[in-house]
Amino acid sequence: MKTAVYPGSFDPITNGHLDVIIRAANIFDKLVVAVLNNSSKHPVFSVEERVELIRESVPKIPGCEITVTSFDGLLADFAQEIGATTVVKGLRAMSDFEYEFQQALANRKMNHRLDTVFLMTSDKYMYLSSSLVREIGRHGGDISDFVPLRIQKRVLEKLSK
Ligand code: COA
């Protein structure tokens, strides 16, 4: 069974993340979407809220078991703990590459069995990020094109507070 982990802050999950999750689920038998419990980034949504929002957004994909959880510490250790040998990341633009390359190499250095697979973003999500959603939502803008339909109301309520 091929298990992959898709890590991130997901503050909140966007349609760009969801696109990567669905495409990864068509490749792997098991996909663990892992929310980093990162107090240093001062997330707007608590880790429990972020996990819950992802669970609500992700559809059932035949042939892949998708689970959503959170983790602390190093991704390389977490991957080993859950038996994942692949990290899935989305690549949006060349500007993502250098940082992602460094992370992938560092993760493999720490866990020799861990490879990173990059999925090119769908072009309509190239510009999208969680901070863009937070910024638009905070000012009462329309986020309907950016976050999954099922969670739009909850996300807007929280951001506009
Ligand atoms: N669609 C939309 N947005 C995307 C995206 C996509 N396909 N891919 C990335 N993004 C956005 C994210 O939402 C995030 O937005 P934000 O900065 O506005 O909040 C931004 O792009 C950066 O994404 P990413 O580089 O994946 O950062 P992250 O904070 O979401 O996740 C971890 C980073 C959790 C993967 C990484 O910090 C980690 O593994 N930490 C654990 C500690 C560790 O092991 N470090 C490595 C050792 S050197």
PDB file of N, CA and C in Angstrom, residues 9-14 17 92 128-135 159:
ATOM      1  N   SER A   9       0.038  24.285   6.140  1.00  0.00           N
ATOM      2  CA  SER A   9      -0.603  25.060   7.210  1.00  0.00           C
ATOM      3  C   SER A   9      -2.121  25.058   7.032  1.00  0.00           C
ATOM      4  N   PHE A  10      -2.568  25.096   5.789  1.00  0.00           N
ATOM      5  CA  PHE A  10      -4.004  25.054   5.472  1.00  0.00           C
ATOM      6  C   PHE A  10      -4.797  26.056   6.318  1.00  0.00           C
ATOM      7  N   ASP A  11      -4.400  27.310   6.256  1.00  0.00           N
ATOM      8  CA  ASP A  11      -5.005  28.340   7.130  1.00  0.00           C
ATOM      9  C   ASP A  11      -5.752  29.389   6.321  1.00  0.00           C
ATOM     10  N   PRO A  12      -6.851  29.091   5.653  1.00  0.00           N
ATOM     11  CA  PRO A  12      -7.560  27.814   5.600  1.00  0.00           C
ATOM     12  C   PRO A  12      -7.237  27.046   4.320  1.00  0.00           C
ATOM     13  N   ILE A  13      -7.818  25.840   4.204  1.00  0.00           N
ATOM     14  CA  ILE A  13      -7.721  25.079   2.946  1.00  0.00           C
ATOM     15  C   ILE A  13      -8.336  25.917   1.824  1.00  0.00           C
ATOM     16  N   THR A  14      -7.718  25.854   0.639  1.00  0.00           N
ATOM     17  CA  THR A  14      -8.244  26.580  -0.531  1.00  0.00           C
ATOM     18  C   THR A  14      -8.613  25.569  -1.623  1.00  0.00           C
ATOM     19  N   HIS A  17      -5.497  23.774  -2.783  1.00  0.00           N
ATOM     20  CA  HIS A  17      -5.128  22.602  -1.976  1.00  0.00           C
ATOM     21  C   HIS A  17      -6.024  21.406  -2.338  1.00  0.00           C
ATOM     22  N   ARG A  92       3.284  26.028  -7.617  1.00  0.00           N
ATOM     23  CA  ARG A  92       2.462  27.014  -8.324  1.00  0.00           C
ATOM     24  C   ARG A  92       3.255  27.814  -9.343  1.00  0.00           C
ATOM     25  N   LEU A 128      -3.245  31.545  -6.186  1.00  0.00           N
ATOM     26  CA  LEU A 128      -4.006  31.383  -4.949  1.00  0.00           C
ATOM     27  C   LEU A 128      -3.113  31.012  -3.767  1.00  0.00           C
ATOM     28  N   SER A 129      -3.411  31.580  -2.603  1.00  0.00           N
ATOM     29  CA  SER A 129      -2.735  31.171  -1.370  1.00  0.00           C
ATOM     30  C   SER A 129      -3.706  31.401  -0.216  1.00  0.00           C
ATOM     31  N   SER A 130      -3.408  30.799   0.910  1.00  0.00           N
ATOM     32  CA  SER A 130      -4.282  30.975   2.077  1.00  0.00           C
ATOM     33  C   SER A 130      -4.266  32.428   2.533  1.00  0.00           C
ATOM     34  N   SER A 131      -3.110  33.089   2.437  1.00  0.00           N
ATOM     35  CA  SER A 131      -3.074  34.488   2.907  1.00  0.00           C
ATOM     36  C   SER A 131      -3.913  35.404   2.015  1.00  0.00           C
ATOM     37  N   LEU A 132      -3.989  35.075   0.733  1.00  0.00           N
ATOM     38  CA  LEU A 132      -4.863  35.851  -0.158  1.00  0.00           C
ATOM     39  C   LEU A 132      -6.322  35.711   0.291  1.00  0.00           C
ATOM     40  N   VAL A 133      -6.709  34.483   0.609  1.00  0.00           N
ATOM     41  CA  VAL A 133      -8.085  34.233   1.085  1.00  0.00           C
ATOM     42  C   VAL A 133      -8.333  35.000   2.385  1.00  0.00           C
ATOM     43  N   ARG A 134      -7.351  34.947   3.289  1.00  0.00           N
ATOM     44  CA  ARG A 134      -7.516  35.637   4.581  1.00  0.00           C
ATOM     45  C   ARG A 134      -7.689  37.141   4.368  1.00  0.00           C
ATOM     46  N   GLU A 135      -6.886  37.686   3.480  1.00  0.00           N
ATOM     47  CA  GLU A 135      -6.914  39.119   3.213  1.00  0.00           C
ATOM     48  C   GLU A 135      -8.260  39.550   2.613  1.00  0.00           C
ATOM     49  N   LEU A 159     -13.276  35.003   9.412  1.00  0.00           N
ATOM     50  CA  LEU A 159     -12.355  36.037   8.926  1.00  0.00           C
ATOM     51  C   LEU A 159     -12.891  37.445   9.155  1.00  0.00           C
TER      52      LEU A 159
END
